[in-house]
Backbone as JSON Lines, residues from 0, in Angstrom:
{"i":0,"aa":"X","n":[16.67,-40.66,67.22],"ca":[17.5,-39.89,65.96],"c":[18.98,-40.04,66.1]}
{"i":1,"aa":"X","n":[19.22,-40.3,64.77],"ca":[20.8,-41.06,64.56],"c":[22.11,-40.19,65.48]}
{"i":2,"aa":"X","n":[21.97,-39.05,65.42],"ca":[23.36,-38.28,66.24],"c":[23.22,-38.41,67.75]}
{"i":3,"aa":"X","n":[21.6,-38.64,68.19],"ca":[21.82,-38.94,69.71],"c":[22.15,-40.51,69.79]}
{"i":4,"aa":"X","n":[21.87,-41.54,68.97],"ca":[22.88,-42.76,68.98],"c":[24.09,-42.84,68.75]}
{"i":5,"aa":"X","n":[24.51,-42.18,67.89],"ca":[26.4,-42.01,67.86],"c":[27.02,-41.4,69.14]}
{"i":6,"aa":"X","n":[26.37,-40.28,69.73],"ca":[26.48,-39.78,70.61],"c":[27.13,-40.64,71.87]}
{"i":7,"aa":"X","n":[25.51,-41.64,72.22],"ca":[25.49,-42.49,73.19],"c":[26.68,-43.75,72.74]}
{"i":8,"aa":"X","n":[26.79,-43.99,71.83],"ca":[27.21,-45.21,71.49],"c":[28.79,-45.03,71.33]}
{"i":9,"aa":"X","n":[29.32,-43.65,71.34],"ca":[30.84,-43.11,71.38],"c":[31.22,-43.4,72.55]}
{"i":10,"aa":"X","n":[30.24,-42.83,73.6],"ca":[30.59,-42.89,74.86],"c":[30.59,-43.81,75.83]}
{"i":11,"aa":"X","n":[30.0,-44.75,75.48],"ca":[29.71,-46.31,75.9],"c":[30.63,-47.34,75.19]}
{"i":12,"aa":"X","n":[30.57,-47.75,74.28],"ca":[31.36,-48.46,73.59],"c":[32.63,-48.11,72.68]}
{"i":13,"aa":"X","n":[32.67,-46.95,72.12],"ca":[33.72,-46.62,71.44],"c":[33.42,-46.34,69.83]}
{"i":14,"aa":"X","n":[32.35,-47.3,69.49],"ca":[32.47,-46.75,67.98],"c":[30.71,-46.95,67.64]}
{"i":15,"aa":"X","n":[30.23,-46.67,66.51],"ca":[28.89,-46.69,65.99],"c":[28.72,-46.67,64.36]}
{"i":16,"aa":"X","n":[27.82,-47.63,64.08],"ca":[27.47,-47.81,62.74],"c":[26.39,-47.35,62.49]}
{"i":17,"aa":"X","n":[26.34,-46.31,61.26],"ca":[25.1,-45.43,60.84],"c":[24.95,-45.64,59.46]}
{"i":18,"aa":"X","n":[24.05,-46.73,59.5],"ca":[23.77,-46.71,58.46],"c":[22.51,-46.13,57.2]}
{"i":19,"aa":"X","n":[22.7,-45.86,56.03],"ca":[21.99,-44.7,55.41],"c":[22.54,-43.62,55.91]}
{"i":20,"aa":"X","n":[23.84,-42.94,55.93],"ca":[24.37,-42.04,56.52],"c":[24.2,-40.89,55.16]}
{"i":21,"aa":"X","n":[24.43,-41.25,54.37],"ca":[23.83,-40.84,52.74],"c":[23.27,-41.48,51.97]}
{"i":22,"aa":"X","n":[22.53,-41.27,50.78],"ca":[21.59,-41.86,50.13],"c":[22.42,-41.79,48.63]}
{"i":23,"aa":"X","n":[21.98,-42.79,47.87],"ca":[22.64,-43.18,46.82],"c":[23.0,-42.04,45.99]}
{"i":24,"aa":"X","n":[22.02,-40.67,45.86],"ca":[22.4,-39.62,45.02],"c":[23.51,-38.91,45.43]}
{"i":25,"aa":"X","n":[23.37,-38.79,46.73],"ca":[24.32,-37.91,47.51],"c":[25.99,-38.51,47.52]}
{"i":26,"aa":"X","n":[25.9,-40.01,47.52],"ca":[27.23,-40.77,47.34],"c":[27.59,-40.37,45.78]}
{"i":27,"aa":"X","n":[26.73,-40.61,44.88],"ca":[26.8,-40.37,43.55],"c":[27.86,-38.88,42.98]}
{"i":28,"aa":"X","n":[26.78,-37.96,43.53],"ca":[27.43,-36.82,43.6],"c":[28.8,-36.51,44.14]}
{"i":29,"aa":"X","n":[29.03,-36.74,45.13],"ca":[30.6,-36.91,45.46],"c":[31.41,-37.8,44.5]}
{"i":30,"aa":"X","n":[30.93,-38.75,44.22],"ca":[31.93,-39.58,43.01],"c":[32.53,-38.82,42.09]}
{"i":31,"aa":"X","n":[30.99,-37.74,41.42],"ca":[31.51,-37.33,40.44],"c":[32.65,-36.16,40.51]}
{"i":32,"aa":"X","n":[32.61,-35.96,41.54],"ca":[33.35,-34.52,42.36],"c":[35.1,-35.07,42.18]}
{"i":33,"aa":"X","n":[35.0,-36.32,42.02],"ca":[36.54,-36.97,42.51],"c":[37.19,-37.12,41.42]}
{"i":34,"aa":"X","n":[38.28,-36.23,41.29],"ca":[39.37,-36.6,40.11],"c":[39.79,-38.0,39.81]}
{"i":35,"aa":"X","n":[40.15,-38.16,38.12],"ca":[40.63,-39.46,37.96],"c":[41.9,-39.97,38.57]}
{"i":36,"aa":"X","n":[42.83,-38.61,38.64],"ca":[43.92,-39.07,39.0],"c":[44.25,-38.96,40.52]}
{"i":37,"aa":"X","n":[44.87,-40.11,41.08],"ca":[44.44,-40.56,42.61],"c":[46.09,-40.68,43.02]}
{"i":38,"aa":"X","n":[46.56,-40.64,43.93],"ca":[47.96,-40.92,44.44],"c":[48.15,-42.4,45.41]}
{"i":39,"aa":"X","n":[49.11,-43.04,45.13],"ca":[49.33,-43.93,45.87],"c":[49.38,-43.54,47.26]}
{"i":40,"aa":"X","n":[48.6,-44.33,48.47],"ca":[48.64,-43.77,49.96],"c":[49.98,-44.29,50.39]}
{"i":41,"aa":"X","n":[50.31,-43.5,51.42],"ca":[51.4,-43.49,52.15],"c":[51.27,-43.51,53.47]}
{"i":42,"aa":"X","n":[52.1,-44.33,54.08],"ca":[52.1,-44.51,55.84],"c":[53.05,-43.33,56.3]}
{"i":43,"aa":"X","n":[52.89,-43.29,57.71],"ca":[54.14,-42.13,58.17],"c":[53.03,-41.1,58.73]}
{"i":44,"aa":"X","n":[53.98,-40.17,58.7],"ca":[53.31,-38.72,59.24],"c":[55.08,-37.64,58.79]}
{"i":45,"aa":"X","n":[54.29,-36.49,58.08],"ca":[55.25,-35.34,57.87],"c":[56.45,-36.09,56.96]}
{"i":46,"aa":"X","n":[57.42,-35.97,57.85],"ca":[58.66,-36.37,57.32],"c":[59.4,-37.87,57.32]}
{"i":47,"aa":"X","n":[58.43,-38.74,57.62],"ca":[58.74,-39.97,57.61],"c":[57.49,-40.72,56.44]}
{"i":48,"aa":"X","n":[56.96,-40.06,55.86],"ca":[55.71,-40.76,55.32],"c":[56.58,-41.37,53.95]}
{"i":49,"aa":"X","n":[55.83,-42.5,53.82],"ca":[56.47,-43.68,52.78],"c":[55.3,-44.06,52.3]}
{"i":50,"aa":"X","n":[55.72,-44.72,50.81],"ca":[54.96,-45.67,50.28],"c":[55.48,-47.42,50.81]}
{"i":51,"aa":"X","n":[54.37,-48.26,51.12],"ca":[54.71,-49.56,51.56],"c":[53.27,-50.35,51.1]}
{"i":52,"aa":"X","n":[53.19,-51.03,49.59],"ca":[52.31,-51.78,49.39],"c":[52.14,-52.89,49.74]}
{"i":53,"aa":"X","n":[53.12,-53.33,50.64],"ca":[53.19,-54.52,51.67],"c":[52.29,-54.34,52.92]}
{"i":54,"aa":"X","n":[52.39,-52.74,53.24],"ca":[51.05,-52.21,54.36],"c":[49.89,-52.0,53.74]}
{"i":55,"aa":"X","n":[50.07,-51.45,52.89],"ca":[48.63,-50.42,52.27],"c":[48.68,-50.41,50.7]}
{"i":56,"aa":"X","n":[47.39,-50.75,49.93],"ca":[47.61,-51.0,48.31],"c":[46.35,-49.86,47.96]}
{"i":57,"aa":"X","n":[45.91,-48.79,48.8],"ca":[44.78,-47.94,48.23],"c":[45.65,-47.03,47.7]}
{"i":58,"aa":"X","n":[45.01,-46.26,46.94],"ca":[45.01,-44.73,46.4],"c":[44.11,-43.71,47.06]}
{"i":59,"aa":"X","n":[44.54,-42.35,47.2],"ca":[43.79,-41.34,47.6],"c":[43.91,-40.23,47.21]}
{"i":60,"aa":"X","n":[42.92,-39.27,47.64],"ca":[43.33,-38.1,47.34],"c":[42.04,-37.03,48.19]}
{"i":61,"aa":"X","n":[42.82,-35.84,48.71],"ca":[42.43,-35.38,50.08],"c":[41.32,-34.66,49.34]}
{"i":62,"aa":"X","n":[39.85,-34.39,50.34],"ca":[38.65,-33.89,49.81],"c":[38.79,-32.32,50.0]}
{"i":63,"aa":"X","n":[38.53,-31.15,49.1],"ca":[38.73,-30.26,49.19],"c":[37.36,-29.45,48.81]}
{"i":64,"aa":"X","n":[36.85,-28.23,49.42],"ca":[35.25,-27.75,48.98],"c":[35.63,-27.05,47.62]}
{"i":65,"aa":"X","n":[36.7,-26.99,46.88],"ca":[37.04,-26.85,45.68],"c":[36.36,-27.9,44.87]}
{"i":66,"aa":"X","n":[36.11,-28.81,44.92],"ca":[35.89,-29.99,44.35],"c":[34.69,-30.01,43.82]}
{"i":67,"aa":"X","n":[33.46,-29.1,44.67],"ca":[32.34,-29.19,44.11],"c":[31.07,-29.04,45.4]}
{"i":68,"aa":"X","n":[30.06,-28.71,44.96],"ca":[28.58,-28.52,46.15],"c":[28.51,-29.98,46.78]}
{"i":69,"aa":"X","n":[28.62,-31.05,46.24],"ca":[28.16,-32.42,46.92],"c":[29.26,-32.72,47.95]}
{"i":70,"aa":"X","n":[30.65,-32.25,47.95],"ca":[31.69,-32.05,48.61],"c":[31.62,-31.14,49.85]}
{"i":71,"aa":"X","n":[31.23,-30.26,49.51],"ca":[30.95,-29.19,50.24],"c":[29.63,-29.6,51.35]}
{"i":72,"aa":"X","n":[28.67,-30.06,50.91],"ca":[27.56,-30.35,51.84],"c":[27.87,-31.56,52.45]}
{"i":73,"aa":"X","n":[29.05,-32.45,52.12],"ca":[29.88,-33.49,52.99],"c":[30.38,-33.04,54.19]}
{"i":74,"aa":"X","n":[30.89,-31.91,53.72],"ca":[32.0,-31.52,55.09],"c":[30.92,-30.81,55.92]}
{"i":75,"aa":"X","n":[29.83,-29.67,55.51],"ca":[28.96,-29.23,56.21],"c":[28.51,-30.3,57.35]}
{"i":76,"aa":"X","n":[27.95,-31.39,56.8],"ca":[27.0,-32.38,57.61],"c":[28.41,-32.83,58.71]}
{"i":77,"aa":"X","n":[29.73,-33.15,58.44],"ca":[30.66,-33.33,59.13],"c":[30.97,-32.1,60.2]}
{"i":78,"aa":"X","n":[30.63,-31.25,60.11],"ca":[31.07,-30.24,60.66],"c":[29.73,-29.8,61.79]}
{"i":79,"aa":"X","n":[28.64,-30.34,61.16],"ca":[27.35,-30.18,62.21],"c":[27.45,-31.08,62.9]}
{"i":80,"aa":"X","n":[28.44,-32.2,62.89],"ca":[28.31,-33.54,63.75],"c":[29.49,-33.58,64.64]}
{"i":81,"aa":"X","n":[30.76,-32.68,64.47],"ca":[31.87,-32.19,64.9],"c":[31.24,-31.31,66.25]}
{"i":82,"aa":"X","n":[30.08,-30.0,65.9],"ca":[29.98,-29.22,66.82],"c":[29.09,-29.92,68.06]}
{"i":83,"aa":"X","n":[28.28,-31.02,67.3],"ca":[27.35,-31.84,68.21],"c":[28.2,-32.56,69.07]}
{"i":84,"aa":"X","n":[29.05,-33.16,68.83],"ca":[29.88,-34.26,69.55],"c":[30.83,-33.2,70.69]}
{"i":85,"aa":"X","n":[31.08,-32.01,70.07],"ca":[31.6,-31.35,71.25],"c":[30.6,-30.7,72.27]}
{"i":86,"aa":"X","n":[29.34,-30.28,71.76],"ca":[28.38,-30.3,73.04],"c":[28.28,-31.01,74.03]}
{"i":87,"aa":"X","n":[28.02,-32.41,73.32],"ca":[27.69,-33.56,74.36],"c":[28.95,-33.98,74.96]}
{"i":88,"aa":"X","n":[29.67,-34.36,74.28],"ca":[30.81,-34.92,74.93],"c":[31.98,-34.18,75.49]}
{"i":89,"aa":"X","n":[32.05,-32.8,75.31],"ca":[33.13,-32.05,75.62],"c":[34.86,-32.52,75.26]}
{"i":90,"aa":"X","n":[35.0,-33.11,73.98],"ca":[35.97,-33.71,73.44],"c":[37.09,-32.91,72.8]}
{"i":91,"aa":"X","n":[36.64,-31.35,72.64],"ca":[37.35,-30.62,71.98],"c":[38.0,-30.75,70.49]}
{"i":92,"aa":"X","n":[36.98,-31.07,69.42],"ca":[37.63,-31.45,68.63],"c":[37.09,-30.11,68.0]}
{"i":93,"aa":"X","n":[38.33,-29.83,66.99],"ca":[38.58,-28.69,66.42],"c":[38.81,-28.46,64.82]}
{"i":94,"aa":"X","n":[38.91,-29.61,64.43],"ca":[38.77,-29.74,62.75],"c":[38.23,-31.04,62.64]}
{"i":95,"aa":"X","n":[38.6,-31.32,60.87],"ca":[37.92,-32.89,60.51],"c":[38.77,-32.47,59.08]}
{"i":96,"aa":"X","n":[39.42,-33.68,58.73],"ca":[40.3,-33.71,57.54],"c":[39.89,-34.98,56.87]}
{"i":97,"aa":"X","n":[39.66,-35.07,55.7],"ca":[39.14,-36.2,54.91],"c":[39.54,-36.34,53.8]}
{"i":98,"aa":"X","n":[39.77,-37.65,53.33],"ca":[40.05,-37.89,51.83],"c":[39.4,-39.37,51.32]}
{"i":99,"aa":"X","n":[39.05,-39.36,50.13],"ca":[38.77,-40.55,49.33],"c":[39.6,-41.64,49.14]}
{"i":100,"aa":"X","n":[39.35,-42.67,49.34],"ca":[40.0,-43.69,49.04],"c":[39.66,-44.93,47.95]}
{"i":101,"aa":"X","n":[40.58,-45.31,47.32],"ca":[40.01,-46.34,46.15],"c":[41.33,-47.57,46.29]}
{"i":102,"aa":"X","n":[40.35,-48.61,46.79],"ca":[41.35,-49.82,46.97],"c":[41.28,-50.66,45.44]}
{"i":103,"aa":"X","n":[41.77,-51.15,45.06],"ca":[41.98,-51.76,43.68],"c":[41.64,-52.94,43.92]}
{"i":104,"aa":"X","n":[41.28,-54.03,43.06],"ca":[41.18,-55.38,43.53],"c":[42.52,-56.16,43.78]}
{"i":105,"aa":"X","n":[42.03,-56.54,44.94],"ca":[43.51,-57.41,45.81],"c":[44.22,-56.47,46.85]}
{"i":106,"aa":"X","n":[43.59,-55.24,46.78],"ca":[44.55,-54.03,47.76],"c":[43.8,-54.51,48.92]}
{"i":107,"aa":"X","n":[44.35,-54.06,49.92],"ca":[44.35,-54.31,51.44],"c":[44.66,-53.1,52.24]}
{"i":108,"aa":"X","n":[44.65,-52.84,53.83],"ca":[45.58,-52.38,54.7],"c":[45.77,-52.94,55.96]}
{"i":109,"aa":"X","n":[47.06,-53.37,56.13],"ca":[47.14,-54.26,57.38],"c":[47.06,-53.35,58.64]}
{"i":110,"aa":"X","n":[46.63,-54.26,59.65],"ca":[46.29,-53.89,61.06],"c":[47.16,-52.36,61.47]}
{"i":111,"aa":"X","n":[46.23,-51.48,62.12],"ca":[47.0,-50.43,62.35],"c":[46.27,-49.54,63.19]}
{"i":112,"aa":"X","n":[46.59,-48.36,63.78],"ca":[45.8,-47.31,64.69],"c":[46.24,-45.96,64.07]}
{"i":113,"aa":"X","n":[44.76,-45.5,64.06],"ca":[45.05,-44.04,63.02],"c":[45.57,-42.94,63.58]}
{"i":114,"aa":"X","n":[46.73,-42.91,64.35],"ca":[47.37,-41.94,64.78],"c":[48.71,-42.39,64.98]}
{"i":115,"aa":"X","n":[49.44,-41.52,63.73],"ca":[51.0,-41.83,64.0],"c":[51.79,-41.86,65.0]}
{"i":116,"aa":"X","n":[52.89,-42.2,65.41],"ca":[53.33,-42.71,66.49],"c":[53.65,-41.3,67.08]}
{"i":117,"aa":"X","n":[53.5,-40.89,68.57],"ca":[53.87,-39.55,68.67],"c":[52.66,-38.42,68.57]}
{"i":118,"aa":"X","n":[51.86,-38.84,67.75],"ca":[50.62,-37.81,67.2],"c":[49.55,-38.22,67.92]}
{"i":119,"aa":"X","n":[48.69,-37.48,68.79],"ca":[47.66,-37.78,69.14],"c":[46.34,-36.51,69.05]}
{"i":120,"aa":"X","n":[46.74,-36.03,67.59],"ca":[45.36,-35.33,67.1],"c":[44.17,-35.68,66.87]}
{"i":121,"aa":"X","n":[44.12,-37.02,66.28],"ca":[43.22,-37.9,65.38],"c":[42.63,-38.42,66.8]}
{"i":122,"aa":"X","n":[40.99,-37.85,66.73],"ca":[40.31,-38.08,67.97],"c":[39.37,-39.47,67.57]}
{"i":123,"aa":"X","n":[38.52,-39.06,66.56],"ca":[37.46,-39.93,65.71],"c":[37.72,-40.26,64.17]}
{"i":124,"aa":"X","n":[37.72,-41.57,64.49],"ca":[37.79,-41.75,62.83],"c":[36.69,-42.02,62.13]}
{"i":125,"aa":"X","n":[36.48,-41.65,61.01],"ca":[35.15,-42.01,60.26],"c":[35.62,-42.55,58.87]}
{"i":126,"aa":"X","n":[34.51,-43.51,58.58],"ca":[34.53,-43.96,57.15],"c":[33.42,-44.09,56.54]}
{"i":127,"aa":"X","n":[33.29,-43.59,55.47],"ca":[32.02,-43.5,54.21],"c":[31.84,-44.66,53.29]}
{"i":128,"aa":"X","n":[31.0,-45.65,53.55],"ca":[31.26,-46.52,51.84],"c":[30.21,-45.99,51.12]}
{"i":129,"aa":"X","n":[31.22,-46.29,49.66],"ca":[30.47,-45.78,48.61],"c":[30.23,-46.75,47.76]}
{"i":130,"aa":"X","n":[29.99,-48.1,48.09],"ca":[30.04,-49.46,46.96],"c":[28.89,-49.67,46.83]}
{"i":131,"aa":"X","n":[28.02,-49.55,45.74],"ca":[26.47,-49.53,45.26],"c":[26.11,-51.01,45.26]}
{"i":132,"aa":"X","n":[26.84,-52.02,44.68],"ca":[26.47,-53.39,44.48],"c":[27.53,-54.37,45.18]}
{"i":133,"aa":"X","n":[27.82,-53.75,46.35],"ca":[28.6,-54.88,47.09],"c":[28.27,-56.13,47.35]}
{"i":134,"aa":"X","n":[28.67,-56.78,47.16],"ca":[28.16,-58.48,47.79],"c":[29.49,-59.02,48.74]}
{"i":135,"aa":"X","n":[28.48,-59.64,49.51],"ca":[29.38,-60.41,50.62],"c":[30.68,-61.16,50.09]}
{"i":136,"aa":"X","n":[30.85,-61.61,48.74],"ca":[32.02,-62.43,48.27],"c":[32.95,-61.35,47.46]}
{"i":137,"aa":"X","n":[32.92,-60.32,47.78],"ca":[33.27,-59.12,47.64],"c":[34.65,-58.91,48.49]}
{"i":138,"aa":"X","n":[34.39,-59.37,49.68],"ca":[35.45,-58.89,50.93],"c":[35.67,-57.89,50.79]}
{"i":139,"aa":"X","n":[36.82,-57.47,51.46],"ca":[37.03,-55.97,51.66],"c":[36.66,-55.2,52.94]}
{"i":140,"aa":"X","n":[36.01,-56.24,53.95],"ca":[35.58,-55.71,55.19],"c":[36.63,-54.74,55.87]}
{"i":141,"aa":"X","n":[35.96,-54.09,56.72],"ca":[36.61,-53.5,57.76],"c":[36.87,-54.37,58.88]}
{"i":142,"aa":"X","n":[37.76,-54.81,59.54],"ca":[37.77,-55.62,60.76],"c":[38.38,-54.56,62.13]}
{"i":143,"aa":"X","n":[37.67,-54.47,63.17],"ca":[38.35,-53.87,64.1],"c":[38.3,-54.42,65.59]}
{"i":144,"aa":"X","n":[39.71,-54.24,66.25],"ca":[39.78,-55.08,67.11],"c":[40.19,-54.27,68.77]}
{"i":145,"aa":"X","n":[40.31,-54.93,69.67],"ca":[40.67,-54.03,70.86],"c":[42.07,-54.13,70.86]}
{"i":146,"aa":"X","n":[42.9,-53.7,72.05],"ca":[44.2,-54.0,72.01],"c":[44.88,-55.27,72.5]}
{"i":147,"aa":"X","n":[44.06,-56.12,72.69],"ca":[44.45,-57.44,72.74],"c":[44.22,-58.41,71.82]}
{"i":148,"aa":"X","n":[44.03,-57.91,70.88],"ca":[43.91,-58.32,69.39],"c":[42.53,-58.91,69.08]}
{"i":149,"aa":"X","n":[41.83,-58.86,70.06],"ca":[40.42,-59.53,69.98],"c":[39.7,-59.04,68.8]}
{"i":150,"aa":"X","n":[39.17,-59.66,68.08],"ca":[38.02,-59.21,67.13],"c":[36.83,-58.75,67.59]}
{"i":151,"aa":"X","n":[36.51,-57.3,67.42],"ca":[35.3,-56.72,67.72],"c":[34.07,-56.82,67.01]}
{"i":152,"aa":"X","n":[34.44,-56.36,65.65],"ca":[33.61,-56.03,64.48],"c":[33.89,-56.39,63.33]}
{"i":153,"aa":"X","n":[33.24,-57.02,62.25],"ca":[33.76,-57.17,61.26],"c":[32.71,-56.09,60.35]}
{"i":154,"aa":"X","n":[32.85,-55.39,59.22],"ca":[31.93,-54.39,58.82],"c":[31.88,-54.76,57.05]}
{"i":155,"aa":"X","n":[30.85,-54.72,56.56],"ca":[31.01,-54.82,54.92],"c":[30.72,-53.41,54.62]}
{"i":156,"aa":"X","n":[31.52,-52.98,53.33],"ca":[31.6,-51.62,53.14],"c":[30.62,-51.49,52.0]}
{"i":157,"aa":"X","n":[29.34,-51.23,52.81],"ca":[28.14,-50.9,51.76],"c":[27.52,-49.76,51.83]}
{"i":158,"aa":"X","n":[27.1,-49.21,50.31],"ca":[27.18,-47.88,50.24],"c":[26.23,-46.95,50.87]}
{"i":159,"aa":"X","n":[26.62,-45.81,51.67],"ca":[25.86,-45.19,52.46],"c":[26.02,-45.16,53.92]}
{"i":160,"aa":"X","n":[26.71,-46.47,54.12],"ca":[26.97,-46.67,55.56],"c":[28.44,-45.73,56.24]}
{"i":161,"aa":"X","n":[28.13,-45.36,57.4],"ca":[29.47,-44.71,57.96],"c":[29.72,-45.58,59.3]}
{"i":162,"aa":"X","n":[31.05,-45.63,59.73],"ca":[31.37,-46.23,60.99],"c":[32.61,-45.0,61.62]}
{"i":163,"aa":"X","n":[31.96,-44.53,62.76],"ca":[32.41,-43.67,63.73],"c":[33.42,-44.66,64.89]}
{"i":164,"aa":"X","n":[34.55,-44.39,65.04],"ca":[35.18,-45.21,66.21],"c":[36.21,-43.87,67.07]}
{"i":165,"aa":"X","n":[36.68,-44.39,67.82],"ca":[37.66,-43.57,68.61],"c":[39.12,-44.13,67.97]}
{"i":166,"aa":"X","n":[39.89,-42.95,67.78],"ca":[40.78,-43.24,66.77],"c":[41.87,-44.15,67.49]}
{"i":167,"aa":"X","n":[42.36,-43.72,68.78],"ca":[43.05,-44.68,69.35],"c":[42.73,-46.0,69.9]}
{"i":168,"aa":"X","n":[41.7,-46.0,70.21],"ca":[41.41,-47.42,70.95],"c":[41.05,-48.61,70.03]}
{"i":169,"aa":"X","n":[40.98,-48.31,68.79],"ca":[40.69,-49.36,68.1],"c":[41.75,-49.6,66.94]}
{"i":170,"aa":"X","n":[42.79,-50.63,67.09],"ca":[43.37,-51.34,66.07],"c":[42.43,-51.95,64.86]}
{"i":171,"aa":"X","n":[42.83,-51.67,63.47],"ca":[42.07,-52.13,62.47],"c":[42.48,-52.13,61.04]}
{"i":172,"aa":"X","n":[41.63,-53.33,60.06],"ca":[42.5,-53.59,58.85],"c":[41.42,-53.5,58.31]}
{"i":173,"aa":"X","n":[41.8,-53.53,56.85],"ca":[40.7,-53.82,55.64],"c":[41.18,-54.92,55.19]}
{"i":174,"aa":"X","n":[40.57,-56.03,54.73],"ca":[40.7,-57.2,54.28],"c":[41.03,-57.25,52.97]}
{"i":175,"aa":"X","n":[41.75,-57.92,51.98],"ca":[41.86,-57.72,50.51],"c":[40.57,-57.72,50.39]}
{"i":176,"aa":"X","n":[40.4,-57.24,49.19],"ca":[39.14,-56.7,48.38],"c":[39.28,-57.45,47.15]}
{"i":177,"aa":"X","n":[37.73,-57.82,46.51],"ca":[38.06,-58.8,45.51],"c":[37.01,-57.97,44.27]}
{"i":178,"aa":"X","n":[36.62,-56.72,44.7],"ca":[36.19,-55.82,43.77],"c":[36.85,-54.48,43.99]}
{"i":179,"aa":"X","n":[36.72,-53.3,43.13],"ca":[37.35,-52.22,43.26],"c":[36.42,-51.54,44.84]}
{"i":180,"aa":"X","n":[36.85,-51.11,45.45],"ca":[36.09,-50.8,46.89],"c":[36.35,-49.26,47.41]}
{"i":181,"aa":"X","n":[35.65,-48.43,47.12],"ca":[35.95,-47.21,47.42],"c":[35.01,-46.61,48.87]}
{"i":182,"aa":"X","n":[35.69,-45.54,49.02],"ca":[35.36,-45.01,50.78],"c":[35.74,-43.54,50.85]}
{"i":183,"aa":"X","n":[35.4,-42.79,51.73],"ca":[35.75,-41.75,52.5],"c":[36.18,-41.52,53.89]}
{"i":184,"aa":"X","n":[37.88,-41.75,53.99],"ca":[37.98,-41.68,55.57],"c":[38.37,-40.58,56.13]}
{"i":185,"aa":"X","n":[37.91,-40.18,57.44],"ca":[38.29,-38.99,57.7],"c":[38.38,-38.84,59.51]}
{"i":186,"aa":"X","n":[39.0,-38.02,59.48],"ca":[39.48,-37.73,60.91],"c":[38.91,-36.5,61.88]}
{"i":187,"aa":"X","n":[38.15,-36.81,63.13],"ca":[38.12,-35.46,64.07],"c":[39.26,-35.17,64.63]}
{"i":188,"aa":"X","n":[39.6,-33.86,64.7],"ca":[41.24,-33.62,65.01],"c":[41.13,-32.61,66.11]}
{"i":189,"aa":"X","n":[41.57,-33.06,67.24],"ca":[41.76,-31.85,68.36],"c":[42.72,-30.8,68.05]}
{"i":190,"aa":"X","n":[43.4,-30.44,66.94],"ca":[44.15,-29.95,66.79],"c":[43.87,-29.21,65.12]}
{"i":191,"aa":"X","n":[43.75,-28.24,64.69],"ca":[44.2,-28.03,63.32],"c":[45.2,-27.94,62.48]}
{"i":192,"aa":"X","n":[45.33,-28.52,61.32],"ca":[46.33,-29.05,60.64],"c":[47.2,-27.88,60.63]}
{"i":193,"aa":"X","n":[48.46,-28.1,60.38],"ca":[49.34,-26.76,59.85],"c":[49.26,-26.43,58.58]}
């Protein structure tokens, strides 16, 4: 069972790739709920938030249950995983936040760690890919590193594929994409957002 593989892999190597996490119709259902107006993504935390296209070029919108049943179903699935991870790993996950990301042609996100400086509330990062006809020539891979800068994983953003990884342990980047690239990034949190 994939949840058991997820738990085992997170506790041993710190990440897990779950292919076919959602099927094509589930992905399409979520896409149909996403408004057309997205915001340019920003970097930083709360008062220090800023746009910087030299670091990241995607556009985002936070997912809310009011967007529709496909989004609710996705959030429910993530809540079940949160509870399973807490039961198995005792890591105190209290909440989940998530947003849709669209990288236009040529966009990227330079190497970073998913906890703004001084903040430790993001414990596990998740990225669900939503690109049905992705080809290797489309680029836009996620590259994950260790803290010494050694490449550990280069992952194609194939539809239905989800990666989970320990947020503070793996610097990562999104390579420039040659096609529109869509995903849902999320974080299991050790405290609820204010």
